[in-house]
Coordinates of N, CA and C in Angstrom, one line a residue:
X87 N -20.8 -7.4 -23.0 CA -20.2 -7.2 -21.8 C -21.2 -6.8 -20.7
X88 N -21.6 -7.6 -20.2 CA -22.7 -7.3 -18.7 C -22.1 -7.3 -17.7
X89 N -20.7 -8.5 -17.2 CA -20.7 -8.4 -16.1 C -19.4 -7.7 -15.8
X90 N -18.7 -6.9 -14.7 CA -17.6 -6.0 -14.2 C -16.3 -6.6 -13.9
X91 N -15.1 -6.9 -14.7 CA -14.2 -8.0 -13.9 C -13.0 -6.6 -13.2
X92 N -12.4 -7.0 -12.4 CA -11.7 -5.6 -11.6 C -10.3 -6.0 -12.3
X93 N -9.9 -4.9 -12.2 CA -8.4 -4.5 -12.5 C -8.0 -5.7 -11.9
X94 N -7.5 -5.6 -10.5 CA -6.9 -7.1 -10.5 C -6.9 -8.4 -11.1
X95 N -8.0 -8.9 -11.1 CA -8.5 -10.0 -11.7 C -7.7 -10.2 -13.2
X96 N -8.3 -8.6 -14.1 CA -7.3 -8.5 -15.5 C -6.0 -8.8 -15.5
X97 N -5.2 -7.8 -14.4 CA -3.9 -7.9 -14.4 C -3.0 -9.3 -14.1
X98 N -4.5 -10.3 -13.5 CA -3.9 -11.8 -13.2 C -3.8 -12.8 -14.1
X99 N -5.0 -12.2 -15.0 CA -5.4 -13.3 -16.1 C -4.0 -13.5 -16.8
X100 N -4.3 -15.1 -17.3 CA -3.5 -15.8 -18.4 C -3.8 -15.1 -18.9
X101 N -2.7 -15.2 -20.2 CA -2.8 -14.4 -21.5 C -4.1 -15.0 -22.2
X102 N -4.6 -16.4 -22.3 CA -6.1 -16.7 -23.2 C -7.1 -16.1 -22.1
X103 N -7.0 -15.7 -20.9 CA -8.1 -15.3 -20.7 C -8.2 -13.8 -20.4
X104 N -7.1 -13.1 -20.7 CA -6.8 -12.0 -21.0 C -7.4 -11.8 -22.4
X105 N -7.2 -12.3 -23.5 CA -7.3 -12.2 -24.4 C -8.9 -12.5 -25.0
X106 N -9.2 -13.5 -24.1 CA -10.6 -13.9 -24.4 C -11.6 -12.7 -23.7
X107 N -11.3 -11.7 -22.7 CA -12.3 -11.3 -21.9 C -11.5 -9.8 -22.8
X108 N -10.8 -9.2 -23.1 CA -10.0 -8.3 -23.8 C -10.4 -8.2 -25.3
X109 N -10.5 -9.0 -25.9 CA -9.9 -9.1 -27.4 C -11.0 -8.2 -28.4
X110 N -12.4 -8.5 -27.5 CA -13.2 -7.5 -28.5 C -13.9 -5.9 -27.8
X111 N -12.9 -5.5 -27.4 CA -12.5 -4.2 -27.3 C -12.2 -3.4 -28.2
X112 N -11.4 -3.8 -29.0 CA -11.4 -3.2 -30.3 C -11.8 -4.2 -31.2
X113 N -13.4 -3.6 -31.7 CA -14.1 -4.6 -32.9 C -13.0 -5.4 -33.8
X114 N -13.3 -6.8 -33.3 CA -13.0 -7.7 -33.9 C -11.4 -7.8 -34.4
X115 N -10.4 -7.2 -33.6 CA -9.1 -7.1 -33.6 C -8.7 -7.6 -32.1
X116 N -8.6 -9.3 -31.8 CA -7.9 -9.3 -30.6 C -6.4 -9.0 -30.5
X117 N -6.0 -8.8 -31.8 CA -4.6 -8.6 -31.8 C -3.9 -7.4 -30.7
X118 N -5.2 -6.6 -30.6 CA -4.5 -5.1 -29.9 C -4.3 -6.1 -28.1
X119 N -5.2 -6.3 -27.8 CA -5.2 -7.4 -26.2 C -4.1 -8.3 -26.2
X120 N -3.5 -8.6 -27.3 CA -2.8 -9.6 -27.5 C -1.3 -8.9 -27.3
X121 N -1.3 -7.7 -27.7 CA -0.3 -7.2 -27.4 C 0.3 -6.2 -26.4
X122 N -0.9 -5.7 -25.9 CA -1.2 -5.0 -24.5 C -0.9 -5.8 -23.3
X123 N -1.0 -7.2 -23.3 CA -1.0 -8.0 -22.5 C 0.3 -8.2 -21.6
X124 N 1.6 -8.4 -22.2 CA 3.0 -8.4 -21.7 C 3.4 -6.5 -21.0
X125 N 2.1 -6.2 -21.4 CA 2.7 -4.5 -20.5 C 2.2 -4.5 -19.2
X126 N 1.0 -5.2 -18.8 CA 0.9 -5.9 -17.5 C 2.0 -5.5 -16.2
X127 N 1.5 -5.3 -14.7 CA 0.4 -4.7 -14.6 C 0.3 -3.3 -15.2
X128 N -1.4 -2.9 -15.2 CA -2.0 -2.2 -15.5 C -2.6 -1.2 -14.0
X129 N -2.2 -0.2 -13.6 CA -2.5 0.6 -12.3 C -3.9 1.2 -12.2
X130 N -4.5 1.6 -13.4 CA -6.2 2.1 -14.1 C -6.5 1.4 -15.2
X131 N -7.6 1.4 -15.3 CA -8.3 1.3 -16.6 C -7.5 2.4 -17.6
X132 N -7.7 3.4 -17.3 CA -7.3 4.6 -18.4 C -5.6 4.1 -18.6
X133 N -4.7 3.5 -17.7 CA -3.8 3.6 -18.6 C -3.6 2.5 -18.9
X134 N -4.4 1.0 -19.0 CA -4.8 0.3 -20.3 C -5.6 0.5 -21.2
X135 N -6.1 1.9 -21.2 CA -7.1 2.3 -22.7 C -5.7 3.1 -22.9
X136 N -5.2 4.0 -22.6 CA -3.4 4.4 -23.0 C -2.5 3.7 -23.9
X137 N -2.3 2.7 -23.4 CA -1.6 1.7 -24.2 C -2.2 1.2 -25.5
X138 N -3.4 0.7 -24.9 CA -4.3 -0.5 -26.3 C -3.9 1.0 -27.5
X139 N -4.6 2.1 -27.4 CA -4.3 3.5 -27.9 C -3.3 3.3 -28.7
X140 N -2.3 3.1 -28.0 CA -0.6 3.5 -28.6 C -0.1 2.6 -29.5
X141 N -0.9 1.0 -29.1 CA -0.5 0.4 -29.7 C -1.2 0.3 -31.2
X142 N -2.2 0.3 -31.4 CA -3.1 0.8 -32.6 C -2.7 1.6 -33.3
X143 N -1.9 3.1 -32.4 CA -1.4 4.6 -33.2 C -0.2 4.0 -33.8
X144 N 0.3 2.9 -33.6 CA 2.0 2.7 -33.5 C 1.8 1.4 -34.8
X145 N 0.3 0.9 -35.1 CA 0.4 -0.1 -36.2 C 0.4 0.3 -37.3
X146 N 0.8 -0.2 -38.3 CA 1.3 -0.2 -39.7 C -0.3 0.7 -40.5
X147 N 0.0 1.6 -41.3 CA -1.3 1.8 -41.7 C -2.8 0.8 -42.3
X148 N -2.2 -0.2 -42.9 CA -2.4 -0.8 -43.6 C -3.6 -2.7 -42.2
X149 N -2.7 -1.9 -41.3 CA -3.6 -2.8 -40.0 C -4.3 -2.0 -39.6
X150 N -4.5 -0.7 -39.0 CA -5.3 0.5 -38.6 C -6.4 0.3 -39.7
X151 N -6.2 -0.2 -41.3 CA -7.3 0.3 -41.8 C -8.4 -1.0 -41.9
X152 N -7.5 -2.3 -41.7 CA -8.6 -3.6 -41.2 C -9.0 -3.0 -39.9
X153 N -8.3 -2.4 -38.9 CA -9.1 -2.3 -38.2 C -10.9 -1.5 -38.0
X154 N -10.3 -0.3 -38.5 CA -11.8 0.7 -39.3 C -12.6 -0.5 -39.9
X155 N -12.0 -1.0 -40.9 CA -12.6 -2.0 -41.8 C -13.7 -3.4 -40.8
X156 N -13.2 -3.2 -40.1 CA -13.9 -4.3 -38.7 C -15.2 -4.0 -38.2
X157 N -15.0 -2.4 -38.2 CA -16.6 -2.1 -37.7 C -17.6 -2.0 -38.6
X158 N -18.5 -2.4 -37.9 CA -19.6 -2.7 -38.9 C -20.3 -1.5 -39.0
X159 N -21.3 -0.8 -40.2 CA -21.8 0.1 -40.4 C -23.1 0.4 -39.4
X160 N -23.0 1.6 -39.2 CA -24.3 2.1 -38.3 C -25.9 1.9 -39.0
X161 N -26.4 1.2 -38.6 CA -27.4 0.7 -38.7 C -27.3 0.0 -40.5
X162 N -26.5 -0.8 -40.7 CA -26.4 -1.2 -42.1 C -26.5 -2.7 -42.4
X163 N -26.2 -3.3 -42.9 CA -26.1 -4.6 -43.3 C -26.0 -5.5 -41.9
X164 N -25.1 -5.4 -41.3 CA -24.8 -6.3 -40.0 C -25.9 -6.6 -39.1
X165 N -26.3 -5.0 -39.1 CA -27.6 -5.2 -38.3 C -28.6 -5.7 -38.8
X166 N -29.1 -5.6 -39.8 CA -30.1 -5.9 -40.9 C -30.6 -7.3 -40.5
X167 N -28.9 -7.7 -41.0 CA -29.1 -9.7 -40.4 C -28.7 -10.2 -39.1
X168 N -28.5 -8.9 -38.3 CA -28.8 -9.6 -36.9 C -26.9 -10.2 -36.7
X169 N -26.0 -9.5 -37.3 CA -24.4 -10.1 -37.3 C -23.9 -8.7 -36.3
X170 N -24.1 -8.3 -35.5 CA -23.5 -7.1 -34.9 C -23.2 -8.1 -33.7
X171 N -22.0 -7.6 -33.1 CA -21.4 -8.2 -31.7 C -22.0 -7.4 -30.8
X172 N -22.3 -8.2 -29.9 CA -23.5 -8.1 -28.9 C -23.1 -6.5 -28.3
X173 N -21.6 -5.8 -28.1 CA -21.3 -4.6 -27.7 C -21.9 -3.5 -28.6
X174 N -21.6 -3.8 -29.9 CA -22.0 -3.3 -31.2 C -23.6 -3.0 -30.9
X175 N -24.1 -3.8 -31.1 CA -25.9 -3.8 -31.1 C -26.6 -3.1 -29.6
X176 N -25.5 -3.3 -28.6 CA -26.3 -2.3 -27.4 C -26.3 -0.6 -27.8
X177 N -24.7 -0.6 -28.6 CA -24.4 0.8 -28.8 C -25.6 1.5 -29.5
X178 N -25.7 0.4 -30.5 CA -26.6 1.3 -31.7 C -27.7 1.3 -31.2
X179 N -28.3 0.5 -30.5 CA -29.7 0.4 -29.7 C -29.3 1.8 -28.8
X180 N -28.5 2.0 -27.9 CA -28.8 2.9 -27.5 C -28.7 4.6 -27.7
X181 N -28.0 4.4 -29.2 CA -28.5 5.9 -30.1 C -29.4 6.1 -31.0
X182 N -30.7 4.7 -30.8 CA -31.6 4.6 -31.2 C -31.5 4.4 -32.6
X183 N -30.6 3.8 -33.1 CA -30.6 3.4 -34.1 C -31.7 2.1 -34.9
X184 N -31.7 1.4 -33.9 CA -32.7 0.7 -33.9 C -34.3 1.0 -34.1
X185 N -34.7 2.4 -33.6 CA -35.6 2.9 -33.9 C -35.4 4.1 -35.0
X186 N -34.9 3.7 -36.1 CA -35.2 4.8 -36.9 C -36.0 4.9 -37.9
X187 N -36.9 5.4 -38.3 CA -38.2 5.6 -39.2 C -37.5 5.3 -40.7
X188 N -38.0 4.4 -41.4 CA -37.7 4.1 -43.1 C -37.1 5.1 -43.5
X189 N -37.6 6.1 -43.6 CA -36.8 7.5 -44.1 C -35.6 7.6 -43.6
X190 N -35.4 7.8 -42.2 CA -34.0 7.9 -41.4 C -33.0 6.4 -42.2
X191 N -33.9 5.4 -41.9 CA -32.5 4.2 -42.2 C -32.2 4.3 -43.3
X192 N -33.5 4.6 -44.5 CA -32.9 4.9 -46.0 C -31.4 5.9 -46.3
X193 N -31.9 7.4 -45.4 CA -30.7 8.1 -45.2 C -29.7 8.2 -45.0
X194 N -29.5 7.2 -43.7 CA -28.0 6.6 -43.3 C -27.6 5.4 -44.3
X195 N -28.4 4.1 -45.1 CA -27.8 3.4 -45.3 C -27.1 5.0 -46.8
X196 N -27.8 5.3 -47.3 CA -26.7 6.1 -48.5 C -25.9 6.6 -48.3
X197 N -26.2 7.2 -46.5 CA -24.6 7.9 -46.4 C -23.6 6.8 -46.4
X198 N -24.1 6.2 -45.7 CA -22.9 4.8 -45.1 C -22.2 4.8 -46.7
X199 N -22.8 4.4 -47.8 CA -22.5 3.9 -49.0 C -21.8 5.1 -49.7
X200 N -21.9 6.3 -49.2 CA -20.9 7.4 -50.3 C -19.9 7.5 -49.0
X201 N -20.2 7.5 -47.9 CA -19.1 7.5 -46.8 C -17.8 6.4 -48.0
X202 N -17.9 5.0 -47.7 CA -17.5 4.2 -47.7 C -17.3 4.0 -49.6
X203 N -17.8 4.1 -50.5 CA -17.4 5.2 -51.4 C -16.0 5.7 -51.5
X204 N -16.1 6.9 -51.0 CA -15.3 8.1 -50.8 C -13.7 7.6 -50.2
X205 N -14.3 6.7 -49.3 CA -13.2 6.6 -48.4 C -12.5 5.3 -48.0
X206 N -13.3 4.1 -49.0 CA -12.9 2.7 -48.7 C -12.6 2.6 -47.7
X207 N -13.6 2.7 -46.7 CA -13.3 2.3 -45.3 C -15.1 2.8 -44.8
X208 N -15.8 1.9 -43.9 CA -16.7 2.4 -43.0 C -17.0 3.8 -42.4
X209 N -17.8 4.4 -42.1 CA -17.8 5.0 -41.1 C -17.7 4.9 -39.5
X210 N -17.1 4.9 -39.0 CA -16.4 4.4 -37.1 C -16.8 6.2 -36.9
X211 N -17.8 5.6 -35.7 CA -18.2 6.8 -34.8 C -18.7 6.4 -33.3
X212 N -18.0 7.0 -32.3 CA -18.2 6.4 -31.3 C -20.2 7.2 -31.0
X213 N -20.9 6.2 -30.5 CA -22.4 6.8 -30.8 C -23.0 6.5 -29.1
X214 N -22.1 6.1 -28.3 CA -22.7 6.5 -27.2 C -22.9 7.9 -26.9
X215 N -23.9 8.0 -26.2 CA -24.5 9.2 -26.3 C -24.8 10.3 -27.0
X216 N -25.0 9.4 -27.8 CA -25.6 10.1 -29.0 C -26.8 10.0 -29.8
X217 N -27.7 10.5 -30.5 CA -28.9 9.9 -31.0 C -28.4 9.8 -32.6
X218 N -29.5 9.4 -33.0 CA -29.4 8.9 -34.6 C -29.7 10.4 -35.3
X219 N -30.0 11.4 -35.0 CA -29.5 12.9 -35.4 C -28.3 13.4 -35.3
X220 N -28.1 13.0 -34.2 CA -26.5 13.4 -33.9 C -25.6 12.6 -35.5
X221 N -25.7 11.1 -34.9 CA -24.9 10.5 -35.7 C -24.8 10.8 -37.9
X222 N -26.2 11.4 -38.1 CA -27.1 11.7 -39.3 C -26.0 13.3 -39.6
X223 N -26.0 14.3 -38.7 CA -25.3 15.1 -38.7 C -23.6 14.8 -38.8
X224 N -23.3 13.9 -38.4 CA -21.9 13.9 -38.0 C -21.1 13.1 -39.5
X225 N -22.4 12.1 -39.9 CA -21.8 11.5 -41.3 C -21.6 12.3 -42.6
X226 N -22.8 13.5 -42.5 CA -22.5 14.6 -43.6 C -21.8 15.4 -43.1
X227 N -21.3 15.7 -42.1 CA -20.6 16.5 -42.1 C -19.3 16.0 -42.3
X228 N -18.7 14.7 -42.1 CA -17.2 13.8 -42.0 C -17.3 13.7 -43.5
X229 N -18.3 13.5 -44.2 CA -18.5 13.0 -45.6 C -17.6 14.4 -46.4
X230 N -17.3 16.0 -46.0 CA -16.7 16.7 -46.5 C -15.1 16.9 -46.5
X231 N -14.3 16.0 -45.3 CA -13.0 15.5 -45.0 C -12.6 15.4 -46.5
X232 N -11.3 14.8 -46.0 CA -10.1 14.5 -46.8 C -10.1 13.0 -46.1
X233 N -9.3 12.6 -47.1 CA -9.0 11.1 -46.7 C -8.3 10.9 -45.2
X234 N -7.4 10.9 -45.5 CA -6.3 11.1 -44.4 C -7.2 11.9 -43.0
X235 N -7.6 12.8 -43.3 CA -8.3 13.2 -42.1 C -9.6 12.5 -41.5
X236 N -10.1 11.6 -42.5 CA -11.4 10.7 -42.0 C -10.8 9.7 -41.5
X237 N -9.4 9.3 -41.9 CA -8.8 8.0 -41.6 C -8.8 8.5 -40.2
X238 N -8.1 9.4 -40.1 CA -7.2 9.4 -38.5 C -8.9 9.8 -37.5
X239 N -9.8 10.6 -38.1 CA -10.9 10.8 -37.1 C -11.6 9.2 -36.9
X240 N -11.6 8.4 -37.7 CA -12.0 6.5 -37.6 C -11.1 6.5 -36.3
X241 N -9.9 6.3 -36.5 CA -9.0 5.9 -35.5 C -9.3 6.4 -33.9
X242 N -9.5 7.8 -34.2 CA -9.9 8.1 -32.7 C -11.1 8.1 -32.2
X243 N -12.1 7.8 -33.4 CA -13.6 7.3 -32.5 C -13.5 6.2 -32.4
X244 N -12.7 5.3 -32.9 CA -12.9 3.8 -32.3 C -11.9 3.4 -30.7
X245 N -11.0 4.3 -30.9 CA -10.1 4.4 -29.6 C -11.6 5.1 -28.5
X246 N -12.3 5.8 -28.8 CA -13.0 6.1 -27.6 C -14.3 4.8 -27.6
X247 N -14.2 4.4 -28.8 CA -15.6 3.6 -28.6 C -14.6 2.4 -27.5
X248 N -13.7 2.2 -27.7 CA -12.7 1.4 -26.7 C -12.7 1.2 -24.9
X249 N -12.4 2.9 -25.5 CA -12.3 3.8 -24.2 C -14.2 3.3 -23.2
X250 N -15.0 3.7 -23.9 CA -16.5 3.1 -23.4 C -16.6 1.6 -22.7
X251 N -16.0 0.4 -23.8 CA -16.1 -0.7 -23.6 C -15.0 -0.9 -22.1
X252 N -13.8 -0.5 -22.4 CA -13.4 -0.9 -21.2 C -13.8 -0.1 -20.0
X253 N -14.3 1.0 -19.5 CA -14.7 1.4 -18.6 C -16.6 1.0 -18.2
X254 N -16.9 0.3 -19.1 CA -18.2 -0.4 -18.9 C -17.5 -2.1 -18.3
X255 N -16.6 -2.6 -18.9 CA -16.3 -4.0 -18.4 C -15.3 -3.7 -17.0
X256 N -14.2 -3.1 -16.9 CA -13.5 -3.1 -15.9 C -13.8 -1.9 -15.0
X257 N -13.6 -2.6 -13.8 CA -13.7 -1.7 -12.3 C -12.0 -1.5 -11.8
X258 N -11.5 -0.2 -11.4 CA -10.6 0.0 -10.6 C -10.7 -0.5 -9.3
X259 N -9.6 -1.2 -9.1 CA -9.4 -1.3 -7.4 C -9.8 -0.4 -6.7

């Protein structure tokens, strides 16, 4: 997402180009855009990250956890082969994930792997602004959760990683 489309513009789009300029807001679930769409207009950005929100909180468990299941691991496989969606790969580039020393990536990919392990599901961490110590701390420390409680903390860092993307793509009137 480089360039800025304004609130208006969103609130006018057809549903495919609503959905096409929308849909990877939440990694690789256009379904949430898809369904946000008929709640149109939208008065802020925040109270279309509100809804997309409610609509995700309000999906079946079992869809919330493809959703988790969508993001790709912090600095893990995706990246490796160069498969991260172009939002994906600015993020991690910009918590320096991309620069992490052999040691560091060795360390995260094992967390990634007892994370995911533990919890059949990825780790989802919103990592803007954040560095790759932050994020190093935040997986051992999530790594001592409960299920249920890692599920619902996924849920809400990906709602803010949301929260980022849309307030980087859309401008208020």
């Amino acid at each position: 997402m480089t360039n800025t489309i304004s609130l208006q513009s969103i609130n006018n789009f057809s549903q495919s180009n609503f959905v096409m300029e929308l849909g990877s807001i939440f990694e690789h679930s256009a379904w949430v855009a898809e369904q946000v769409y008929p709640l149109r207009p939208f008065d802020s950005v925040q109270r279309l990250h509100t809804l997309m929100k409610d609509i995700v909180n309000n999906a079946d468990k079992e869809q919330r956890k493809k959703l988790i299941c969508n993001h790709p691991e912090l600095a893990g496989k995706e990246a490796e082969a160069g498969e991260l969606t172009a939002d994906s790969k600015n993020e991690q580039a910009g918590a320096g994930l991309n620069n992490c020393s052999a040691e560091e990536l060795q360390k995260l990919r094992k967390l990634n792997r007892q994370y995911l392990e533990k919890f059949d599901f990825p780790f989802a961490n919103a990592v803007k602004k954040l560095t790759r110590y932050d994020i190093l701390d935040a997986i051992e420390t999530r790594l001592q959760n409960s299920v249920d409680t890692e599920f619902d903390s996924c849920i809400t860092e990906i709602a803010k990683i949301a929260e980022f993307r849309l307030n980087q793509l859309i401008t208020n009137d």
